[in-house]
Short mmCIF file of C-alpha atoms in Angstrom, two decimals:
data_model
loop_
_atom_site.label_atom_id
_atom_site.label_comp_id
_atom_site.label_asym_id
_atom_site.label_seq_id
_atom_site.Cartn_x
_atom_site.Cartn_y
_atom_site.Cartn_z
CA UNK U 418 103.99 116.48 104.77
CA UNK U 419 107.29 115.17 103.43
CA UNK U 420 107.98 111.80 101.80
CA UNK U 421 111.38 110.41 100.82
CA UNK U 422 111.10 108.18 97.75
CA UNK U 423 113.81 105.52 97.32
CA UNK U 424 113.87 102.66 94.84
CA UNK U 425 115.89 99.79 93.37
CA UNK U 426 118.61 99.33 95.98
CA UNK U 427 119.50 95.82 94.73
CA UNK U 428 121.55 94.92 97.80
CA UNK U 429 123.94 92.06 97.01
CA UNK U 430 127.33 90.61 97.87
CA UNK U 431 128.80 92.80 95.11
CA UNK U 432 127.72 96.19 96.48
CA UNK U 433 127.19 95.63 100.23
CA UNK U 434 130.71 96.70 101.20
CA UNK U 435 130.33 99.98 99.30
CA UNK U 436 127.03 100.52 101.11
CA UNK U 437 128.69 99.94 104.48
CA UNK U 438 131.88 101.93 103.85
CA UNK U 439 130.58 105.16 102.40
CA UNK U 440 127.28 105.21 100.53
CA UNK U 441 124.83 104.82 103.42
CA UNK U 442 126.59 107.52 105.46
CA UNK U 443 126.28 109.89 102.49
CA UNK U 444 122.58 109.14 102.14
CA UNK U 445 121.91 109.53 105.86
CA UNK U 446 123.81 112.82 105.99
CA UNK U 447 121.71 114.16 103.14
CA UNK U 448 118.49 112.96 104.76
CA UNK U 449 119.52 114.76 107.95
CA UNK U 450 119.62 118.00 105.94
CA UNK U 451 116.13 117.35 104.63
CA UNK U 452 114.83 116.62 108.12
CA UNK U 453 116.42 119.80 109.47
CA UNK U 454 114.51 121.71 106.79
CA UNK U 455 111.24 119.84 107.38
CA UNK U 456 110.29 116.71 109.29
CA UNK U 457 110.21 113.58 107.14
CA UNK U 458 106.97 111.67 107.63
CA UNK U 459 107.53 108.58 105.48
CA UNK U 460 110.28 106.81 103.58
CA UNK U 461 108.85 104.70 100.74
CA UNK U 462 110.97 102.15 98.85
CA UNK U 463 109.43 101.13 95.52
CA UNK U 464 110.84 97.63 95.16
CA UNK U 465 114.00 95.69 94.32
CA UNK U 466 115.33 95.82 97.87
CA UNK U 467 117.74 92.97 97.08
CA UNK U 468 119.24 91.59 93.90
CA UNK U 469 118.08 88.30 92.34
CA UNK U 470 116.15 87.19 95.38
CA UNK U 471 119.02 87.96 97.76
CA UNK U 472 120.79 84.64 97.14
CA UNK U 473 124.25 86.23 97.17
CA UNK U 474 123.59 87.87 100.56
CA UNK U 475 122.78 84.56 102.23
CA UNK U 476 126.03 83.13 100.87
CA UNK U 477 128.18 85.77 102.62
CA UNK U 478 129.91 84.00 105.52
CA UNK U 479 128.86 86.41 108.27
CA UNK U 480 125.22 86.34 107.14
CA UNK U 481 124.74 82.58 106.95
CA UNK U 482 122.90 82.74 110.27
CA UNK U 483 120.06 84.47 108.40
CA UNK U 484 117.40 82.40 106.68
CA UNK U 485 115.77 85.34 104.92
CA UNK U 486 117.86 87.80 102.86
CA UNK U 487 115.39 90.60 103.62
CA UNK U 488 116.41 90.38 107.28
CA UNK U 489 119.92 91.22 106.08
CA UNK U 490 118.49 94.19 104.17
CA UNK U 491 116.79 95.35 107.33
CA UNK U 492 120.00 95.02 109.38
CA UNK U 493 122.22 96.79 106.87
CA UNK U 494 119.84 99.44 105.58
CA UNK U 495 116.59 100.04 107.47
CA UNK U 496 117.95 99.63 111.01
CA UNK U 497 120.90 101.93 110.32
CA UNK U 498 118.63 104.61 108.85
CA UNK U 499 116.36 104.39 111.90
CA UNK U 500 119.37 104.47 114.24
CA UNK U 501 120.77 107.70 112.75
CA UNK U 502 117.56 109.58 111.95
CA UNK U 503 114.37 110.52 113.85
CA UNK U 504 112.53 107.83 111.90
CA UNK U 505 110.92 104.71 113.35
CA UNK U 506 110.47 101.44 111.42
CA UNK U 507 106.73 102.07 111.06
CA UNK U 508 107.54 105.13 108.93
CA UNK U 509 109.45 103.06 106.37
CA UNK U 510 107.26 101.35 103.78
CA UNK U 511 108.31 99.09 100.92
CA UNK U 512 107.00 96.85 98.16
CA UNK U 513 108.47 93.97 96.18
CA UNK U 514 110.12 94.28 92.79
CA UNK U 515 110.97 91.72 90.16
CA UNK U 516 114.45 91.30 91.69
CA UNK U 517 112.90 90.38 95.04
CA UNK U 518 111.58 87.16 93.49
CA UNK U 519 113.19 83.82 94.38
CA UNK U 520 114.15 82.57 90.95
CA UNK U 521 114.49 78.95 92.06
CA UNK U 522 110.82 78.94 93.07
CA UNK U 523 109.46 80.12 89.74
CA UNK U 524 107.31 77.37 88.23
CA UNK U 525 107.83 77.70 84.48
CA UNK U 526 104.80 75.57 83.62
CA UNK U 527 102.47 77.65 85.82
CA UNK U 528 104.00 80.84 84.51
CA UNK U 529 103.45 79.80 80.89
CA UNK U 530 99.87 78.76 81.65
CA UNK U 531 99.03 82.06 83.34
CA UNK U 532 100.65 83.98 80.53
CA UNK U 533 98.38 82.26 78.01
CA UNK U 534 95.26 82.93 80.12
CA UNK U 535 95.98 86.56 80.97
CA UNK U 536 95.00 88.53 77.91
CA UNK U 537 92.45 90.95 79.41
CA UNK U 538 92.34 92.89 82.67
CA UNK U 539 89.00 91.43 83.79
CA UNK U 540 90.31 87.89 83.23
CA UNK U 541 93.23 88.55 85.59
CA UNK U 542 90.83 89.81 88.27
CA UNK U 543 88.60 86.77 87.81
CA UNK U 544 91.44 84.26 88.13
CA UNK U 545 92.94 86.08 91.12
CA UNK U 546 89.58 86.10 92.89
CA UNK U 547 89.07 82.43 92.09
CA UNK U 548 92.44 81.18 93.33
CA UNK U 549 93.45 84.00 95.70
CA UNK U 550 97.13 83.55 96.61
CA UNK U 551 97.28 79.80 96.05
CA UNK U 552 100.20 77.84 94.65
CA UNK U 553 98.36 77.97 91.31
CA UNK U 554 99.34 81.64 91.12
CA UNK U 555 102.95 80.77 92.05
CA UNK U 556 103.21 83.07 95.08
CA UNK U 557 105.93 80.76 96.43
CA UNK U 558 108.49 82.80 94.54
CA UNK U 559 107.74 85.79 96.80
CA UNK U 560 107.65 83.80 100.02
CA UNK U 561 110.73 85.43 101.59
CA UNK U 562 109.54 88.96 100.84
CA UNK U 563 105.94 88.39 101.96
CA UNK U 564 107.03 86.76 105.24
CA UNK U 565 109.39 89.67 105.85
CA UNK U 566 106.71 92.28 105.12
CA UNK U 567 104.18 90.65 107.44
CA UNK U 568 106.68 90.28 110.29
CA UNK U 569 108.13 93.77 109.83
CA UNK U 570 104.71 95.43 110.12
CA UNK U 571 103.36 93.10 112.83
CA UNK U 572 102.81 95.90 115.38
CA UNK U 573 101.08 98.16 112.85
CA UNK U 574 98.87 95.24 111.82
CA UNK U 575 97.87 94.77 115.47
CA UNK U 576 97.14 98.50 115.80
CA UNK U 577 94.93 98.43 112.72
CA UNK U 578 96.96 100.92 110.70
CA UNK U 579 98.55 98.37 108.34
CA UNK U 580 96.32 95.96 106.42
CA UNK U 581 98.46 93.16 105.06
CA UNK U 582 97.66 90.77 102.21
CA UNK U 583 99.79 88.80 99.78
CA UNK U 584 98.48 90.99 96.97
CA UNK U 585 98.14 94.64 98.04
CA UNK U 586 98.76 95.98 101.52
CA UNK U 587 97.32 99.26 102.78
CA UNK U 588 98.73 101.69 105.33
CA UNK U 589 96.81 104.49 107.04
CA UNK U 590 99.14 107.29 108.12
CA UNK U 591 97.74 109.87 110.52
CA UNK U 592 99.02 113.35 109.74
CA UNK U 593 97.91 115.99 112.25
CA UNK U 594 94.52 114.35 112.75
CA UNK U 595 93.94 113.60 109.07
CA UNK U 596 94.33 110.16 107.50
CA UNK U 597 96.55 109.60 104.46
CA UNK U 598 96.04 106.35 102.55
CA UNK U 599 99.01 104.48 101.03
CA UNK U 600 98.29 101.48 98.81
CA UNK U 601 101.32 99.16 98.51
CA UNK U 602 100.73 97.09 95.40
CA UNK U 603 102.18 93.68 94.71
CA UNK U 604 102.65 94.18 90.98
CA UNK U 605 105.61 91.77 90.84
CA UNK U 606 103.81 88.48 91.54
CA UNK U 607 103.51 87.86 87.78
CA UNK U 608 107.20 88.51 87.16
CA UNK U 609 110.17 86.29 86.62
CA UNK U 610 113.69 87.70 86.83
CA UNK U 611 113.62 88.16 83.06
CA UNK U 612 112.52 91.24 81.13
CA UNK U 613 109.07 92.48 82.14
CA UNK U 614 106.65 93.34 79.33
CA UNK U 615 102.91 93.11 78.53
CA UNK U 616 102.52 93.07 82.30
CA UNK U 617 99.47 92.29 84.47
CA UNK U 618 98.91 92.62 88.21
CA UNK U 619 95.14 92.55 88.81
CA UNK U 620 93.53 95.99 89.02
CA UNK U 621 91.20 94.91 91.83
CA UNK U 622 94.14 95.52 94.15
CA UNK U 623 93.38 99.24 93.84
CA UNK U 624 89.66 98.78 94.44
CA UNK U 625 90.22 96.75 97.62
CA UNK U 626 92.59 99.41 98.93
CA UNK U 627 89.99 102.11 98.20
CA UNK U 628 87.48 100.31 100.43
CA UNK U 629 89.93 100.67 103.32
CA UNK U 630 90.59 104.31 102.43
CA UNK U 631 86.86 105.02 102.51
CA UNK U 632 86.47 103.33 105.89
CA UNK U 633 89.22 105.55 107.28
CA UNK U 634 88.12 108.82 105.63
CA UNK U 635 91.46 109.47 103.94
CA UNK U 636 92.03 112.93 102.50
CA UNK U 637 94.94 111.99 100.24
CA UNK U 638 95.65 108.65 98.54
CA UNK U 639 99.00 107.40 97.25
CA UNK U 640 99.53 104.28 95.13
CA UNK U 641 102.94 102.59 95.26
CA UNK U 642 104.06 100.14 92.54
CA UNK U 643 107.38 98.85 91.29
CA UNK U 644 106.74 98.88 87.54
CA UNK U 645 105.80 101.93 85.46
CA UNK U 646 102.45 101.88 83.69
CA UNK U 647 104.13 101.87 80.28
CA UNK U 648 105.19 98.22 80.53
CA UNK U 649 101.69 96.95 81.36
CA UNK U 650 99.38 95.29 78.91
CA UNK U 651 97.39 98.02 77.12
CA UNK U 652 94.06 96.89 78.57
CA UNK U 653 95.45 96.59 82.09
CA UNK U 654 97.20 99.97 81.85
CA UNK U 655 93.99 101.66 80.72
CA UNK U 656 92.02 100.05 83.54
CA UNK U 657 94.56 101.10 86.19
CA UNK U 658 94.74 104.67 84.86
CA UNK U 659 90.95 104.96 84.96
CA UNK U 660 90.87 103.83 88.59
CA UNK U 661 93.64 106.24 89.61
CA UNK U 662 92.02 109.18 87.80
CA UNK U 663 88.43 108.60 88.85
CA UNK U 664 88.83 107.15 92.35
CA UNK U 665 90.75 109.97 94.03
CA UNK U 666 94.33 108.78 93.94
CA UNK U 667 96.62 111.82 93.78
CA UNK U 668 100.08 110.24 93.47
CA UNK U 669 101.57 107.09 91.91
CA UNK U 670 105.14 106.22 92.91
CA UNK U 671 107.14 103.63 91.01
CA UNK U 672 110.69 102.49 90.32
CA UNK U 673 112.20 99.84 88.02
CA UNK U 674 113.41 102.26 85.33
CA UNK U 675 116.39 103.55 87.39
CA UNK U 676 115.84 107.05 86.04
CA UNK U 677 113.80 110.15 86.89
CA UNK U 678 110.47 110.96 85.32
CA UNK U 679 107.39 112.95 86.33
CA UNK U 680 104.12 112.74 84.39
CA UNK U 681 100.66 114.13 85.00
CA UNK U 682 98.00 111.77 83.67
CA UNK U 683 94.46 113.01 83.07
CA UNK U 684 93.09 116.55 83.20
CA UNK U 685 91.11 118.93 85.39
CA UNK U 686 90.07 117.18 88.62
CA UNK U 687 90.43 113.70 87.14
CA UNK U 688 94.18 113.39 87.12
CA UNK U 689 97.12 112.10 89.12
CA UNK U 690 100.88 112.55 89.08
CA UNK U 691 103.25 109.63 88.61
CA UNK U 692 106.84 109.90 89.88
CA UNK U 693 109.56 107.47 88.82
CA UNK U 694 112.84 107.64 90.70
CA UNK U 695 116.46 106.78 90.15
CA UNK U 696 117.95 103.63 91.60
CA UNK U 697 118.85 104.60 95.16
CA UNK U 698 122.02 102.49 95.16
CA UNK U 699 122.54 99.38 92.97
CA UNK U 700 125.82 100.06 91.09
CA UNK U 701 128.16 102.31 93.09
CA UNK U 702 130.47 102.83 90.10
CA UNK U 703 127.78 103.56 87.51
CA UNK U 704 129.11 106.00 84.88
CA UNK U 705 125.98 106.60 82.79
CA UNK U 706 124.61 109.78 84.35
CA UNK U 707 121.01 108.75 83.67
CA UNK U 708 121.37 105.73 85.95
CA UNK U 709 123.57 107.12 88.73
CA UNK U 710 122.09 106.70 92.22
CA UNK U 711 119.61 109.18 93.60
CA UNK U 712 116.28 109.69 95.31
CA UNK U 713 113.46 112.23 95.47
CA UNK U 714 111.81 114.43 98.06
CA UNK U 715 108.05 114.84 97.78
CA UNK U 716 106.35 117.65 99.70
CA UNK U 717 102.58 117.85 100.01
CA UNK U 718 101.33 121.30 101.03
CA UNK U 719 97.81 121.21 102.48
CA UNK U 720 97.67 125.00 102.40
CA UNK U 721 98.33 125.64 98.70
CA UNK U 722 97.04 122.19 97.61
CA UNK U 723 100.30 121.63 95.77
CA UNK U 724 102.69 118.71 95.51
CA UNK U 725 106.35 119.46 94.85
CA UNK U 726 109.09 117.03 93.90
CA UNK U 727 112.85 117.56 94.12
CA UNK U 728 115.29 115.02 92.65
CA UNK U 729 118.57 114.39 94.45
CA UNK U 730 121.59 112.72 92.84
CA UNK U 731 124.67 111.06 94.28
CA UNK U 732 127.98 112.65 93.23
CA UNK U 733 130.57 109.98 93.88
CA UNK U 734 133.68 112.14 93.39
CA UNK U 735 132.39 114.45 96.13
CA UNK U 736 130.89 111.66 98.29
CA UNK U 737 127.61 113.50 98.75
CA UNK U 738 124.09 114.03 97.42
CA UNK U 739 123.05 117.27 95.80
CA UNK U 740 120.38 118.65 93.47
CA UNK U 741 120.06 116.45 90.40
CA UNK U 742 121.33 118.84 87.74
CA UNK U 743 121.25 116.07 85.12
CA UNK U 744 117.49 116.12 85.26
CA UNK U 745 115.81 118.68 83.02
CA UNK U 746 113.38 119.56 85.78
CA UNK U 747 114.93 118.65 89.16
CA UNK U 748 112.10 120.58 90.85
CA UNK U 749 108.48 120.21 89.78
CA UNK U 750 105.20 121.43 91.23
CA UNK U 751 101.60 120.43 90.54
CA UNK U 752 98.14 120.90 92.00
CA UNK U 753 95.95 118.21 93.54
CA UNK U 754 92.40 117.91 94.83
CA UNK U 755 91.93 117.09 98.51
CA UNK U 756 89.50 114.24 99.32
CA UNK U 757 87.50 115.94 102.02
CA UNK U 758 84.11 117.55 102.41
CA UNK U 759 82.44 119.87 104.90
CA UNK U 760 80.77 117.06 106.89
CA UNK U 761 84.10 115.28 107.37
CA UNK U 762 85.67 118.52 108.55
CA UNK U 763 82.88 118.95 111.08
CA UNK U 764 83.47 115.47 112.45
CA UNK U 765 87.21 116.04 112.80
CA UNK U 766 86.71 119.50 114.27
CA UNK U 767 84.16 118.27 116.83
CA UNK U 768 86.40 115.36 117.78
CA UNK U 769 88.91 117.95 119.01
CA UNK U 770 86.25 119.23 121.48
CA UNK U 771 85.52 122.33 119.47
CA UNK U 772 82.11 123.57 118.42
CA UNK U 773 81.28 124.52 114.85
CA UNK U 774 78.33 126.82 114.34
CA UNK U 775 79.02 128.33 110.95
CA UNK U 776 81.12 128.01 107.82
CA UNK U 777 83.60 130.64 109.05
CA UNK U 778 84.69 128.36 111.87
CA UNK U 779 85.31 125.57 109.39
CA UNK U 780 87.53 127.85 107.33
CA UNK U 781 89.40 128.93 110.45
CA UNK U 782 89.95 125.30 111.35
CA UNK U 783 91.29 124.55 107.87
CA UNK U 784 93.63 127.54 107.97
CA UNK U 785 94.97 126.64 111.41
CA UNK U 786 95.64 123.09 110.27
CA UNK U 787 97.28 124.13 107.02
CA UNK U 788 99.50 126.75 108.62
CA UNK U 789 101.05 123.99 110.75
CA UNK U 790 102.34 122.27 107.59
#
């Protein structure tokens, strides 16, 4: 299974022409190479699709017919990727980032009040459960993004593969008869467009997603957030890490930092890998090598039970993507534990009109499945 991880595109009136003239073609050409090597199953964008709420996009003359800047993002980015690659919109997932917030809808009084209340992780969960997504929690500032997300995934919601909510959304991806769970966290609802620190999001988002994973017998679980764990409040960070380690999440994807980083958190079977990616676009003339555009390729091998990650970087003078030589470890590999037991295998095997009568047949089934990877 192959996942393309993009982040922090920050589409705006400043960079949209560069995207149209050369950058997107370079990205698509590189993705074609990856697809020729191995079919891409999902493209996941970890937030900051637009810059500063997309206000500058709406003000471009030719886009004034659009009411929602994320519809412009879809037209200029998602639709063109789907048009040039064997990828359908359902295979592209995304979350909000702090730059996707509508700054003019941030209520400073509410924000200050919540900031004074939120000192412990359990208090955030209590308040979120009490008020849900009401105006008290100032969800108005994410109205454009949330409306776009719900409309974009309308067909998947009808099919019962995408479970939308204003907090977390959950997607069940079927890979060769096995279900993969992707939890798309809204960890930006507490943000303003200012610096993010001592952050909270409400850890119950993960627990609600796990309920859906359990109902769908997922064998691999991926959490997707915009912000890295390091900027969270210490108590919230600890709570989230404990959930990810102990509740069978294997991967955490995030953005925000605009630079590459891979960390394994935990030990033995109670661990997960977190992957932070470069900004996929943002500043086309960026000179600081740490922040130059790039993306990563994540391969999950169900045969060896290994996850591998390869960082790609954009080389502007050559107008192409290549291996990210600036990164100390452009290629990393790590083990994971599969969330499946013998009874689940029997159910899946029998559903394919086969008969299992001993453990050897189960192993044969596993091997046949894995060799198709």
